[in-house]
Structure formats: structure tokens, C-alpha cells
Coordinates of C-alpha atoms in Angstrom, one line a residue:
X748 CA 87.2 85.7 115.8
X749 CA 90.0 84.1 113.8
X750 CA 93.5 85.2 114.9
X751 CA 95.0 88.1 112.9
X752 CA 97.8 87.6 110.5
X753 CA 101.1 88.8 112.0
X754 CA 103.1 91.2 109.9
X755 CA 106.6 92.4 110.9
X756 CA 106.9 96.0 109.9
X757 CA 110.7 96.1 110.2
X758 CA 111.6 93.5 107.7
X759 CA 113.4 94.2 104.4
X760 CA 112.7 97.8 103.3
X761 CA 111.0 98.3 106.7
X762 CA 109.1 101.4 105.8
X763 CA 105.6 102.7 105.0
X764 CA 105.3 100.4 102.1
X765 CA 104.8 97.3 104.2
X766 CA 101.9 99.2 105.8
X767 CA 100.3 100.2 102.5
X768 CA 100.5 96.8 100.9
X769 CA 99.4 94.8 103.9
X770 CA 96.5 97.2 104.8
X771 CA 95.2 97.2 101.2
X772 CA 95.4 93.4 101.0
X773 CA 93.8 93.0 104.4
X774 CA 90.9 95.1 103.2
X775 CA 90.5 93.2 99.9
X776 CA 90.9 89.7 101.2
X777 CA 89.0 90.3 104.5
X778 CA 92.0 89.1 106.5
X779 CA 92.5 90.7 109.9
X780 CA 96.2 91.9 110.4
X781 CA 98.4 92.9 113.2
X782 CA 101.5 94.9 112.2
X783 CA 104.3 95.3 114.7
X784 CA 107.7 97.1 114.7
X785 CA 106.4 99.7 112.2
X786 CA 109.3 101.7 110.7
X787 CA 111.4 100.4 113.6
X788 CA 114.7 101.4 112.0
X789 CA 113.8 104.9 110.9
X790 CA 115.1 108.1 112.6
X791 CA 111.5 108.8 113.7
X792 CA 110.0 105.3 114.2
X793 CA 106.4 104.5 114.1
X794 CA 103.5 106.1 112.2
X795 CA 104.0 109.5 110.6
X796 CA 100.9 111.7 109.7
X797 CA 101.0 110.3 106.2
X798 CA 100.9 106.6 107.2
X799 CA 98.3 107.4 109.8
X800 CA 95.9 109.1 107.3
X801 CA 96.5 106.2 104.8
X802 CA 95.5 103.6 107.4
X803 CA 92.5 105.6 108.4
X804 CA 91.5 105.9 104.8
X805 CA 91.7 102.1 104.3
X806 CA 89.8 101.5 107.5
X807 CA 87.1 103.9 106.3
X808 CA 87.0 102.2 102.9
X809 CA 86.5 98.8 104.4
X810 CA 84.3 99.8 107.4
X811 CA 87.1 98.4 109.5
X812 CA 88.1 98.4 113.1
X813 CA 91.6 100.0 113.4
X814 CA 93.5 99.9 116.7
X815 CA 96.7 101.6 117.8
X816 CA 96.6 104.2 115.1
X817 CA 98.3 107.3 116.6
X818 CA 101.4 109.2 115.6
X819 CA 104.5 107.4 116.6
X820 CA 102.7 104.1 117.2
X821 CA 104.7 101.0 116.2
X822 CA 101.8 98.5 116.5
X823 CA 98.5 98.5 114.8
X824 CA 95.7 96.1 114.1
X825 CA 93.1 96.2 111.4
X826 CA 90.0 94.1 111.2
X827 CA 88.3 94.8 107.9
X828 CA 84.5 94.7 107.2
X829 CA 82.7 95.3 103.9
X830 CA 84.3 97.6 101.3
X831 CA 82.2 100.8 100.9
X832 CA 82.0 102.8 97.7
X833 CA 81.1 106.5 97.7
X834 CA 83.0 109.5 99.1
X835 CA 86.1 109.1 101.2
X836 CA 88.5 111.9 102.4
X837 CA 92.1 111.6 103.7
X838 CA 94.1 114.6 104.8
X839 CA 97.7 114.3 106.0
X840 CA 97.5 117.9 107.2
X841 CA 101.2 118.1 106.2
X842 CA 103.1 117.6 102.9
X843 CA 102.6 113.9 103.3
X844 CA 102.2 112.5 99.8
X845 CA 98.7 112.2 98.2
X846 CA 100.3 109.7 95.8
X847 CA 101.1 107.3 98.6
X848 CA 97.6 107.7 100.0
X849 CA 96.4 106.7 96.5
X850 CA 98.7 103.7 96.5
X851 CA 97.0 102.3 99.5
X852 CA 93.4 103.2 98.6
X853 CA 93.1 102.5 94.9
X854 CA 93.4 98.7 95.1
X855 CA 90.7 98.6 97.8
X856 CA 88.2 100.8 95.9
X857 CA 88.5 98.4 92.9
X858 CA 86.6 95.8 94.9
X859 CA 83.7 98.0 96.1
X860 CA 80.1 97.6 94.7
X861 CA 80.1 100.9 92.7
X862 CA 82.4 103.9 92.0
X863 CA 84.3 105.7 94.8
X864 CA 85.5 109.3 95.0
X865 CA 88.7 109.7 97.0
X866 CA 89.5 113.3 98.1
X867 CA 93.2 113.2 99.0
X868 CA 94.9 116.1 100.7
X869 CA 98.6 116.8 101.4
X870 CA 101.7 117.1 99.2
X871 CA 101.4 116.5 95.5
X872 CA 105.1 116.8 94.7
X873 CA 106.9 115.6 97.8
X874 CA 110.3 114.1 98.5
X875 CA 110.5 110.3 98.9
X876 CA 107.3 109.7 97.0
X877 CA 106.2 109.8 93.4
X878 CA 105.2 113.2 92.1
X879 CA 101.5 113.5 91.1
X880 CA 102.6 113.9 87.5
X881 CA 104.3 110.5 87.7
X882 CA 101.1 109.0 89.0
X883 CA 99.0 110.5 86.1
X884 CA 101.5 110.0 83.3
X885 CA 103.3 106.8 84.1
X886 CA 101.5 104.8 86.8
X887 CA 97.9 105.4 85.4
X888 CA 98.4 104.2 81.8
X889 CA 100.3 101.1 82.9
X890 CA 97.9 100.0 85.7
X891 CA 95.0 100.4 83.3
X892 CA 96.5 97.4 81.4
X893 CA 95.2 95.3 84.4
X894 CA 91.6 96.4 83.4
X895 CA 91.5 99.2 86.0
X896 CA 89.7 102.4 85.2
X897 CA 90.2 105.5 87.3
X898 CA 90.4 109.3 87.0
X899 CA 92.7 111.7 88.7
X900 CA 91.9 115.4 88.9
X901 CA 94.6 117.7 90.4
X902 CA 92.6 120.5 92.1
X903 CA 95.6 122.1 93.9
X904 CA 99.3 121.4 94.1
X905 CA 101.0 121.4 97.5
X906 CA 104.6 121.5 98.4
X907 CA 106.9 120.8 101.4
X908 CA 106.6 121.8 104.3
X909 CA 102.9 122.9 104.3
X910 CA 101.2 120.6 101.8
X911 CA 97.8 122.0 101.0
X912 CA 97.5 120.1 97.8
X913 CA 94.3 118.3 96.8
X914 CA 93.6 115.5 94.3
X915 CA 90.2 114.0 93.5
X916 CA 90.4 110.3 92.4
X917 CA 87.4 108.5 91.0
X918 CA 87.7 104.8 90.9
X919 CA 85.4 102.3 89.1
X920 CA 85.1 98.8 90.5
X921 CA 86.2 95.7 88.6
X922 CA 85.0 92.1 88.6
X923 CA 88.6 90.8 88.5
X924 CA 92.0 92.1 87.3
X925 CA 93.6 90.9 84.1
X926 CA 97.2 89.8 84.1
X927 CA 99.8 91.9 82.2
X928 CA 102.6 90.9 80.0
X929 CA 105.3 93.5 79.5
X930 CA 108.2 91.8 77.9
X931 CA 109.0 93.9 74.8
X932 CA 110.7 97.2 75.4
X933 CA 110.8 98.4 71.7
X934 CA 112.6 101.8 70.9
X935 CA 112.2 105.0 72.8
X936 CA 110.1 107.2 70.6
X937 CA 109.3 110.2 72.6
X938 CA 110.8 112.2 75.5
X939 CA 108.9 115.1 77.2
X940 CA 108.4 116.7 80.5
X941 CA 107.6 119.6 82.7
X942 CA 109.6 121.8 85.0
X943 CA 107.8 124.1 87.5
X944 CA 108.3 126.8 90.0
X945 CA 105.6 127.7 92.4
X946 CA 105.1 130.5 95.0
X947 CA 107.9 133.0 95.5
X948 CA 110.6 131.2 93.5
X949 CA 111.9 132.9 90.2
X950 CA 110.9 131.5 86.9
X951 CA 114.6 131.3 85.8
X952 CA 114.9 128.1 88.0
X953 CA 112.4 126.3 85.7
X954 CA 114.4 127.2 82.6
X955 CA 117.7 126.2 84.3
X956 CA 116.4 122.8 85.3
X957 CA 115.1 122.2 81.8
X958 CA 118.3 123.3 80.0
X959 CA 120.5 121.1 82.2
X960 CA 118.1 118.1 81.8
X961 CA 118.0 118.4 78.0
X962 CA 121.8 118.8 77.8
X963 CA 122.3 115.6 79.9
X964 CA 119.9 113.5 77.8
X965 CA 121.5 114.8 74.5
X966 CA 124.8 113.3 75.5
X967 CA 123.3 109.9 75.3
X968 CA 120.2 110.1 73.1
X969 CA 120.9 112.4 70.2
X970 CA 118.2 111.6 67.7
X971 CA 115.1 112.6 69.7
X972 CA 113.7 116.1 70.3
X973 CA 113.3 116.5 74.1
X974 CA 110.2 118.7 74.8
X975 CA 110.2 120.0 78.3
X976 CA 107.7 122.7 79.3
X977 CA 108.6 125.3 81.9
X978 CA 105.8 126.5 84.0
X979 CA 105.2 129.2 86.6
X980 CA 102.5 127.8 88.8
X981 CA 100.1 130.4 90.2
X982 CA 96.5 129.8 91.0
X983 CA 96.5 126.0 91.5
X984 CA 99.5 125.9 93.8
X985 CA 99.8 126.3 97.5
X986 CA 103.2 127.2 98.9
X987 CA 106.6 127.4 97.2
X988 CA 108.5 124.7 95.4
X989 CA 110.4 123.7 92.2
X990 CA 110.9 120.5 90.4
X991 CA 111.1 118.5 87.2
X992 CA 109.7 115.3 85.7
X993 CA 110.9 113.8 82.4
X994 CA 109.0 111.0 80.7
X995 CA 110.1 108.6 78.0
X996 CA 107.7 106.5 75.9
X997 CA 108.6 103.4 73.9
X998 CA 107.2 102.0 70.6
X999 CA 105.5 99.2 72.6
X1000 CA 103.8 101.5 75.1
X1001 CA 106.3 101.3 78.0
X1002 CA 106.6 104.5 80.0
X1003 CA 109.6 105.6 82.2
X1004 CA 110.4 108.7 84.2
X1005 CA 113.1 110.6 86.0
X1006 CA 112.2 113.3 88.5
X1007 CA 113.7 115.6 91.1
X1008 CA 112.6 118.3 93.4
X1009 CA 114.5 121.5 94.3
X1010 CA 115.9 121.9 97.8
X1011 CA 117.4 124.9 99.6
X1012 CA 120.9 125.5 98.5
X1013 CA 120.9 123.1 95.5
X1014 CA 121.5 124.6 92.1
X1015 CA 118.6 124.3 89.7
X1016 CA 120.8 122.7 87.0
X1017 CA 121.9 120.0 89.4
X1018 CA 118.2 119.2 90.0
X1019 CA 117.7 118.9 86.2
X1020 CA 120.7 116.7 85.8
X1021 CA 119.6 114.4 88.6
X1022 CA 116.2 113.8 86.9
X1023 CA 117.8 113.2 83.5
X1024 CA 120.3 110.8 84.9
X1025 CA 117.5 108.9 86.7
X1026 CA 115.6 108.6 83.4
X1027 CA 118.6 107.5 81.4
X1028 CA 119.5 104.9 84.1
X1029 CA 116.0 103.4 83.8
X1030 CA 116.1 103.3 80.0
X1031 CA 119.5 101.6 79.9
X1032 CA 118.4 98.4 81.5
X1033 CA 116.1 97.6 78.6
X1034 CA 113.3 96.8 80.9
X1035 CA 109.6 97.7 80.4
X1036 CA 109.1 99.5 83.7
X1037 CA 111.2 101.9 85.7
X1038 CA 112.4 101.2 89.2
X1039 CA 109.5 103.1 90.8
X1040 CA 106.7 101.5 88.8
X1041 CA 108.2 98.1 89.5
X1042 CA 107.2 97.9 93.2
X1043 CA 103.8 99.7 92.6
X1044 CA 102.7 96.9 90.2
X1045 CA 103.3 94.0 92.6
X1046 CA 99.9 94.3 94.4
X1047 CA 98.0 94.3 91.1
X1048 CA 100.0 91.3 89.8
X1049 CA 99.2 89.5 93.0
X1050 CA 95.5 90.2 92.7
X1051 CA 95.1 89.5 89.0
X1052 CA 93.7 86.2 87.6
X1053 CA 96.4 84.4 85.6
X1054 CA 100.1 84.9 84.9
X1055 CA 101.7 88.3 84.7
X1056 CA 105.3 88.9 83.4
X1057 CA 107.3 92.1 83.6
X1058 CA 110.7 92.8 82.2
X1059 CA 112.7 95.2 84.4
X1060 CA 116.0 96.5 85.6
X1061 CA 117.5 95.6 89.0
X1062 CA 114.9 94.3 91.4
X1063 CA 114.6 96.9 94.2
X1064 CA 114.3 96.2 98.0
X1065 CA 110.8 97.9 97.8
X1066 CA 109.8 95.4 95.2
X1067 CA 111.1 92.4 97.2
X1068 CA 109.2 93.8 100.3
X1069 CA 106.0 94.1 98.3
X1070 CA 106.3 90.5 97.1
X1071 CA 107.0 89.3 100.6
X1072 CA 103.8 90.9 101.9
X1073 CA 101.7 89.9 98.9
X1074 CA 102.7 86.2 99.2
X1075 CA 101.8 86.3 102.9
X1076 CA 98.4 87.7 102.4
X1077 CA 97.3 86.2 99.1
X1078 CA 97.7 82.9 97.2
X1079 CA 100.0 84.6 94.6
X1080 CA 103.3 83.1 93.7
X1081 CA 106.2 85.2 92.4
X1082 CA 109.4 84.2 90.7
X1083 CA 112.3 86.4 89.6
X1084 CA 114.7 85.3 86.9
X1085 CA 117.7 86.9 85.3
X1086 CA 117.0 87.8 81.7
X1087 CA 119.4 86.2 79.2
X1088 CA 118.4 87.4 75.8
X1089 CA 120.6 89.5 73.5
X1090 CA 118.9 92.8 74.4
X1091 CA 119.5 92.4 78.2
X1092 CA 122.2 94.0 80.2
X1093 CA 123.6 92.0 83.2
X1094 CA 121.0 94.0 85.2
X1095 CA 117.8 92.8 83.4
X1096 CA 115.3 90.6 85.2
X1097 CA 111.9 89.1 84.7
X1098 CA 109.3 89.2 87.5
X1099 CA 106.7 86.6 87.0
X1100 CA 103.5 86.1 89.1
X1101 CA 100.8 83.5 89.1
X1102 CA 98.1 85.8 90.5
X1103 CA 95.6 84.9 93.1
X1104 CA 92.6 85.8 91.0
X1105 CA 90.6 87.8 93.6
X1106 CA 87.1 88.4 92.4
X1107 CA 84.8 91.3 93.5
X1108 CA 81.9 89.7 95.4
X1109 CA 79.7 92.7 94.8
X1110 CA 79.6 92.6 91.0

């Protein structure tokens, strides 16, 4: 038995992301890992239900041997086996994010021998995680540029604190991933979105979020019609919640988003403004990806065969953390340079990666 690769779970961003990236890469590369000091600096250190179900899902996907996986545990080890296609289920049994479960499982399923169905249960629109609408409208079209093909069916939406949402993800395997080159932002051509209320909350909240968001965007972008749909979710929603996501598309196929969820005691128009400001901030940098997509693309850049280049705004700590882990577990080499062309602000960067070119042994 070769010794496991040691990963310090407390470095840099020091959260669940280190777990997700290292567990997925362990599964794909066949490298045993030992992660210590998991979420050491957090108010509730160690594994939360969501991290635990994500690790169990990966272990299930790669017929692995997972040790130390209990709530609150700060040390785990994963010894991966062969990646298995077919049906896999993960249930956080809380409002833990299904999108974060998908972040850890999707890369693994790409290297199976045939297609996989992932049934993911928990929160679909949860704090501190992408909303499911983000995953479908922003993440999906961009990761498909790597040659990935997957489908995401939202069966039930679930909100904090109960969760109860369910998403079916079907992933087709790939032989290898293509590198991406996203260097031209182009013009913003389209802005649209959705505001929702679910459960016992009044429909007026959706309208208020939408009005405030449109008003905020208009101050800065006057020439585009902003099409935000307001929805009262009934049958396919479990629990109560409200929120908004606004998406902007550019002439070159770049996609950005701003989103926010309602909280007790926060006025709906403040929620709408927050989402609009987030979107505008991400458009201003003249990058090709927003701050949330930035870190989610690192693992795919690391696995791809050849050189990927992405133009972006400020490089987040999440992204630096993902790069740190990806360089530990693969042969990928990343470089970050400040962008100096006439379209860049002083906050525009280029993330470049010479990918490790992992190939699927089963295809």
C-alpha cells in the first residue's frame, strides 16, 4: 500500500472546497488521500452533513474505502478503487446544497465506463452555495465547453432549514477533456432572471425583489431590457423561501450571474439590490467568468489535455485554494497574470493552466 497524499484542510480558504476538490481528484487519479484539520477555523469545525454526504457519494462512485467520515470529524482518509457508473444517491437530510454535491461528483462520473445517474437530495437554493438555477444556466453551458455532457432535472426545490429538494443529474463519460479559451468578453447582449417565493410567503416579495433589481441595473446599463420573471412556486417546492437570480450573457457566449436569498427581517428590495449589485460587479471587471464560476472551473482546467486560458476579475481565495489542491494531486501547472490590454480594469487577470490530460481508462 503506497502512502496516502497528505492534505491540510485548514490552509487558505480552509472550508468544504478543499474536501470537494481533493476527494474528486483522488477518485479520478486513483491517489489515496488523508485530509486533516478539516474546516479547522470554522465556528463548527469538522464535517457537516453536507460534506459528509459528498464524501460518501465520491467513495460510492469510486468503490472507495472511506475512514473517519462522521459528523464533526476533522480527519478522513479515502482510498479509491474503480469508478462505477450507474445509479448513485446522496442525501444531506438537511438544506445542505445539492449543487455542492454535484461539484464533487460530476468530475468523477466523467471518468466512469458508461453514464451515471446521480440522485442528489437537500437544498436547491441554499446560502453559501450556488443556487440550482446558477448551476443549470451558468455553470452547465460553460463546463460543456470542456466537452462534458450532462443533464440536470430539478424534481423538487428545497429551502433552508428543511431541505427536501431533489435533483437528478445524468452524466455521460468522456475520453478526455478539451482545454478552454475564454479571453474575449464581447458586449453584454441579454439580461434576464427569475425571482421566486415558495411556501407561505406572499407573492408581493417576488415582485419587490424584481423591481429593485431592475432599478439597480438600469442605473448602470440603460440600453438593455431586463426580463425578470416572478414566480410563486407551488407543487415542486418543499418548505418556504424567496430569492432571485439574474443572468447576463455576452456576444461571445460568456455568462455571469448575481443572486441572493431572502432572510428573516431583510426587506425584499434589499435582496433584489444585492443580486443586481453582484451581477454588475462581475460585469465591470471585463472578465469572461464571474467570481463563482472562476473556482468551479479549476478542476476541469487541471484535468483537460492542453492549455486553458480564462480572463477573469479578481482571483478569489476559493480559486487559489482549488489551484493549490489541483497542483498537489495532478501534473497541472497554473499561472496567474495581470491583464494589461486596453479593455482591462486594474482588477482583470488571466488564469492559465497547462492541464494534466487525464484520460478515461474505460473508454
